[in-house]
Tab-separated table of C-alpha atoms in Angstrom:
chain	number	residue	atom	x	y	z
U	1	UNK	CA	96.430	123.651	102.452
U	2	UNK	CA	95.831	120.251	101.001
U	3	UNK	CA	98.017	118.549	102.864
U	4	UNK	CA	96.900	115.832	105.583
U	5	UNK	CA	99.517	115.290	108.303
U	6	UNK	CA	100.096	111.939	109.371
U	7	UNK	CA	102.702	109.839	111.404
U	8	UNK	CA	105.570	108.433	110.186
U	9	UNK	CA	105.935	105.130	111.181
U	10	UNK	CA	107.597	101.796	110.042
U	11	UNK	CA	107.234	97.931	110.899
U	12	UNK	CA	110.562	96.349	111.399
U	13	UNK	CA	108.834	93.138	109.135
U	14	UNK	CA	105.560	92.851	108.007
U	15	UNK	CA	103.414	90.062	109.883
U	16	UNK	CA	101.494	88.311	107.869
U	17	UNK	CA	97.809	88.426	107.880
U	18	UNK	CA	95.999	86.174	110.395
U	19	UNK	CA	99.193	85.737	112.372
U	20	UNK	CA	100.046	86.959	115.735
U	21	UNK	CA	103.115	88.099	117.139
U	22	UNK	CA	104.741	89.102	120.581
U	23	UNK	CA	107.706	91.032	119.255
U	24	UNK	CA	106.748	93.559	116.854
U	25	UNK	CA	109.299	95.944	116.086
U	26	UNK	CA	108.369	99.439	114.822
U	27	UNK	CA	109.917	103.080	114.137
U	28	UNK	CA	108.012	106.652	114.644
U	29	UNK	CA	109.802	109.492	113.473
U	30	UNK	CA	109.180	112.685	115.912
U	31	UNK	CA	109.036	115.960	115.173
U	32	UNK	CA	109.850	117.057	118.096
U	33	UNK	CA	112.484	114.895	120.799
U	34	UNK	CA	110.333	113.694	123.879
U	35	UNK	CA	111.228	111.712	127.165
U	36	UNK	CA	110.751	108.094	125.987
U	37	UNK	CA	108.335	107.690	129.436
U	38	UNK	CA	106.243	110.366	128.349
U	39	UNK	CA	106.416	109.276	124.240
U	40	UNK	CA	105.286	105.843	125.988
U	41	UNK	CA	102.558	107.080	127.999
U	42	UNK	CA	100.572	109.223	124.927
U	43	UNK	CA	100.969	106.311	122.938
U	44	UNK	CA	99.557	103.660	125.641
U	45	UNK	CA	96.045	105.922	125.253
U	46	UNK	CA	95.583	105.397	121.438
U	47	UNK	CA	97.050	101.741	121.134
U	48	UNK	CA	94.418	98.731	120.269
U	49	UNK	CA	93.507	96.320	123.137
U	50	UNK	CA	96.406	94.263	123.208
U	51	UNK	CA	98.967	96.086	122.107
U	52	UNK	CA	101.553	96.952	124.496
U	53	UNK	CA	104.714	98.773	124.582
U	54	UNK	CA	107.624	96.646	126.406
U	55	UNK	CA	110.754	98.460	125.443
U	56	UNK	CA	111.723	102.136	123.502
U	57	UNK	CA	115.096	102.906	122.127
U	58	UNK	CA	115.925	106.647	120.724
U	59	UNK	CA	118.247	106.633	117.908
U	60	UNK	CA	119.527	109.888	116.086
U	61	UNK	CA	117.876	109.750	112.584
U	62	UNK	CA	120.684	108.265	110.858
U	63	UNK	CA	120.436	104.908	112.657
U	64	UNK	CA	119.660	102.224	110.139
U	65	UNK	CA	115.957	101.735	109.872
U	66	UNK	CA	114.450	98.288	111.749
U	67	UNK	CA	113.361	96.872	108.245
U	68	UNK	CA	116.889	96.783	107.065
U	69	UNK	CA	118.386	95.076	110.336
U	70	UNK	CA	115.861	92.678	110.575
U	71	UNK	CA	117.601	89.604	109.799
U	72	UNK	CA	115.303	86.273	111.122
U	73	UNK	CA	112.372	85.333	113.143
U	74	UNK	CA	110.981	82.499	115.269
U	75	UNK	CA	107.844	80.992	115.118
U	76	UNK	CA	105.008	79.125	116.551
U	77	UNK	CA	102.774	77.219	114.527
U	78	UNK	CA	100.209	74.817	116.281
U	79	UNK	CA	98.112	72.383	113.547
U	80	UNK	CA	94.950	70.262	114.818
U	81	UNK	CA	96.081	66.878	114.211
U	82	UNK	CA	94.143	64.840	112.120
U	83	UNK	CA	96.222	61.351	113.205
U	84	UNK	CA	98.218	61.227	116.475
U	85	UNK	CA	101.874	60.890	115.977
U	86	UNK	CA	104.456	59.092	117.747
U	87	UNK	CA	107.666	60.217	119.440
U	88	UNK	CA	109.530	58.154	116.988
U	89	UNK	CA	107.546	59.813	114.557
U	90	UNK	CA	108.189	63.057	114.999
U	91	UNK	CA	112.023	62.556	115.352
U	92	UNK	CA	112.031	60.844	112.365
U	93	UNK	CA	110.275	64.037	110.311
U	94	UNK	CA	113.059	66.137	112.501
U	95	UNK	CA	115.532	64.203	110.825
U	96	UNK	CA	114.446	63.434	107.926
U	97	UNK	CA	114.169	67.609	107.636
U	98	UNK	CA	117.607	68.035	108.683
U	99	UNK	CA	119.298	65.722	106.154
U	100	UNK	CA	117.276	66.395	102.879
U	101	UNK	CA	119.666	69.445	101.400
U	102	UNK	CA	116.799	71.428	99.128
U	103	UNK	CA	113.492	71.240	99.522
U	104	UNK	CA	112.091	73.029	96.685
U	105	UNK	CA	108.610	74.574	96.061
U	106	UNK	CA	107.537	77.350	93.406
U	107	UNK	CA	106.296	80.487	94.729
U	108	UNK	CA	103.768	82.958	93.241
U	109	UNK	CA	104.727	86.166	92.234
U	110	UNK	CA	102.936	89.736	92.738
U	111	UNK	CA	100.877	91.048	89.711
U	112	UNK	CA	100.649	87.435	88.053
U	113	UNK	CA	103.990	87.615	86.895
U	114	UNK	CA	104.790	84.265	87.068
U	115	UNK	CA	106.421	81.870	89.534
U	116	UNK	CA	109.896	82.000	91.073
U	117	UNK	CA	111.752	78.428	92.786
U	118	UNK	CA	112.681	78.538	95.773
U	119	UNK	CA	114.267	76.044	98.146
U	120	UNK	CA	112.839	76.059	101.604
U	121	UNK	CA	116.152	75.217	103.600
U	122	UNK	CA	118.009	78.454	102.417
U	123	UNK	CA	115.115	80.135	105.050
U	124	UNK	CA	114.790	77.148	107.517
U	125	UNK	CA	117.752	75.358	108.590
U	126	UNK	CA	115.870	73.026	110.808
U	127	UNK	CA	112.150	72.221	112.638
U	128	UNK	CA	111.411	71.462	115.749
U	129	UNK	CA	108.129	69.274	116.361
U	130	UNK	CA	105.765	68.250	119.607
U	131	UNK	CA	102.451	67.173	119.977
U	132	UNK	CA	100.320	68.663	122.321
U	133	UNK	CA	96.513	68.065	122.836
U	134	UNK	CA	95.856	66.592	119.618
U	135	UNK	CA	97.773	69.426	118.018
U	136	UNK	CA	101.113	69.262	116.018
U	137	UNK	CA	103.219	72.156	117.477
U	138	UNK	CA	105.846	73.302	114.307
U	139	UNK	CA	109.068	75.289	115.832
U	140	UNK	CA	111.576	77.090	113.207
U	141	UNK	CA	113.942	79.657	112.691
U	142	UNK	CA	113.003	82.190	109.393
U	143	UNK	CA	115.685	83.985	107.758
U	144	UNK	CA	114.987	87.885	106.734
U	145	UNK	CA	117.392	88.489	103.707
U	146	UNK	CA	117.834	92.087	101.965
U	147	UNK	CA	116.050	90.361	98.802
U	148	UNK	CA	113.296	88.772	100.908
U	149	UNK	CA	111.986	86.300	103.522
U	150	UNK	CA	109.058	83.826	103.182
U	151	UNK	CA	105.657	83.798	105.170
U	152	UNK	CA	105.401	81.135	107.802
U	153	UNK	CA	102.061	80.110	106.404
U	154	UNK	CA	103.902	79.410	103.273
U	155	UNK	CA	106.489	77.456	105.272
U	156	UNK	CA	103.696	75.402	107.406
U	157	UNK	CA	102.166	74.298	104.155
U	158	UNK	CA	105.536	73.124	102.195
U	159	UNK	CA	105.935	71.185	105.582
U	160	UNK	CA	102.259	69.892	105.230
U	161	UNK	CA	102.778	68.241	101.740
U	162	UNK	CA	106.757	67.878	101.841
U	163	UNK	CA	106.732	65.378	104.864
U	164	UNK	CA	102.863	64.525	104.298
U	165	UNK	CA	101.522	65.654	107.893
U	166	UNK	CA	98.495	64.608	108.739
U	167	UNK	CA	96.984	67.745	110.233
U	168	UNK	CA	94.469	70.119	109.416
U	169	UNK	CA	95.583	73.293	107.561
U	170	UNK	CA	92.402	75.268	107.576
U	171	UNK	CA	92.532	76.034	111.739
U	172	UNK	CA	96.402	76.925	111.816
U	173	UNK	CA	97.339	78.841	114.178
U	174	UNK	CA	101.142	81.051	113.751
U	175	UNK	CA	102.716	83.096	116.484
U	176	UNK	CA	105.602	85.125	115.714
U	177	UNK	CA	108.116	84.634	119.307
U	178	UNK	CA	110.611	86.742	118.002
U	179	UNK	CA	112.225	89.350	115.538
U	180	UNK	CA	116.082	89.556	115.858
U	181	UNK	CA	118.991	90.583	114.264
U	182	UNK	CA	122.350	89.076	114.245
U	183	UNK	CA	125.897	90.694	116.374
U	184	UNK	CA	129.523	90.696	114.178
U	185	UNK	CA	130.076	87.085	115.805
U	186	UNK	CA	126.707	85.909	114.257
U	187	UNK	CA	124.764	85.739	117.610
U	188	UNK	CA	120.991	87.028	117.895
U	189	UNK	CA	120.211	90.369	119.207
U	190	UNK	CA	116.862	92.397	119.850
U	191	UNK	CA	116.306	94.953	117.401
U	192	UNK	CA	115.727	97.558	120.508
U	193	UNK	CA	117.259	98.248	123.287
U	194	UNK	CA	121.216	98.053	122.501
């Protein structure tokens, strides 16, 4: 009486709106214990078009939840380029990325309570860049810490003005590769499946 069941379900990390992803991570509690084929096929039937399942994992329900392993992601983000830029170029940005030790930028906080500093490299440690048919293709590495992470639209556009790329901001395009944890010797691991 009064009470609407519903499912409960977790993302591993939130994805940003207006970027998509080919590694989303996420946790259904069950009621009842079910064959992980036959969990998979009831869920294929009521996914969205393009959504599909590639690997399940069971874990007893005192397995840390996916949110708090979650410790980095990769990403994708392609940029129409408004100016062509050279080999050279891009190294140069590469490098120049790699040796500067803060880059700083002030982030909003939620509810208009102010602003908070925060330096870009303690997410990023480096950037990988190509051009590709008149796009600027932006590779990196995001860090998920227990206090936070940053938003790789936030990230493209303290590149933008940091290193002064001449692209086009307005048609970015961000693909999340990859949401991983880390082993006891530091090395990345899928969040499922081990």
């Amino acid at each position: 009486k009064g009470f609407n069941q519903h499912m409960k379900i977790s993302l591993a990390s939130a994805l940003g709106v207006g970027v998509s992803s080919n590694c989303e991570a996420c946790e259904i509690e069950l009621k009842q214990l079910e064959a992980p084929e036959v969990l998979v096929s009831r869920l294929k039937d009521c996914l969205p078009r393009g959504i599909k399942i590639v690997a399940v994992d069971m874990v007893p329900k005192k397995t840390a939840k996916l949110m708090a392993t979650a410790r980095a992601a990769d990403y994708l983000v392609t940029l129409p380029l408004v100016k062509e830029l050279s080999i050279t170029e891009l190294n140069a940005i590469e490098q120049a990325y790699g040796d500067t030790l803060e880059i700083k930028f002030q982030k909003k906080l939620p509810k208009n309570k102010g602003v908070k500093t925060i330096d870009l490299k303690d997410f990023v440690g480096a950037i990988s860049l190509q051009q590709e048919n008149q796009n600027l293709l932006i590779k990196f590495s995001c860090l998920i810490t227990p206090t936070g992470s940053l938003k790789a639209m936030e990230i493209s556009q303290v590149l933008v003005e940091h290193f002064a790329l001449p692209v086009s901001l307005e048609d970015i395009h961000i693909l999340r590769e990859r949401l991983y944890t880390f082993d006891e010797m530091g090395v990345a691991k899928s969040l499922i499946g081990n």
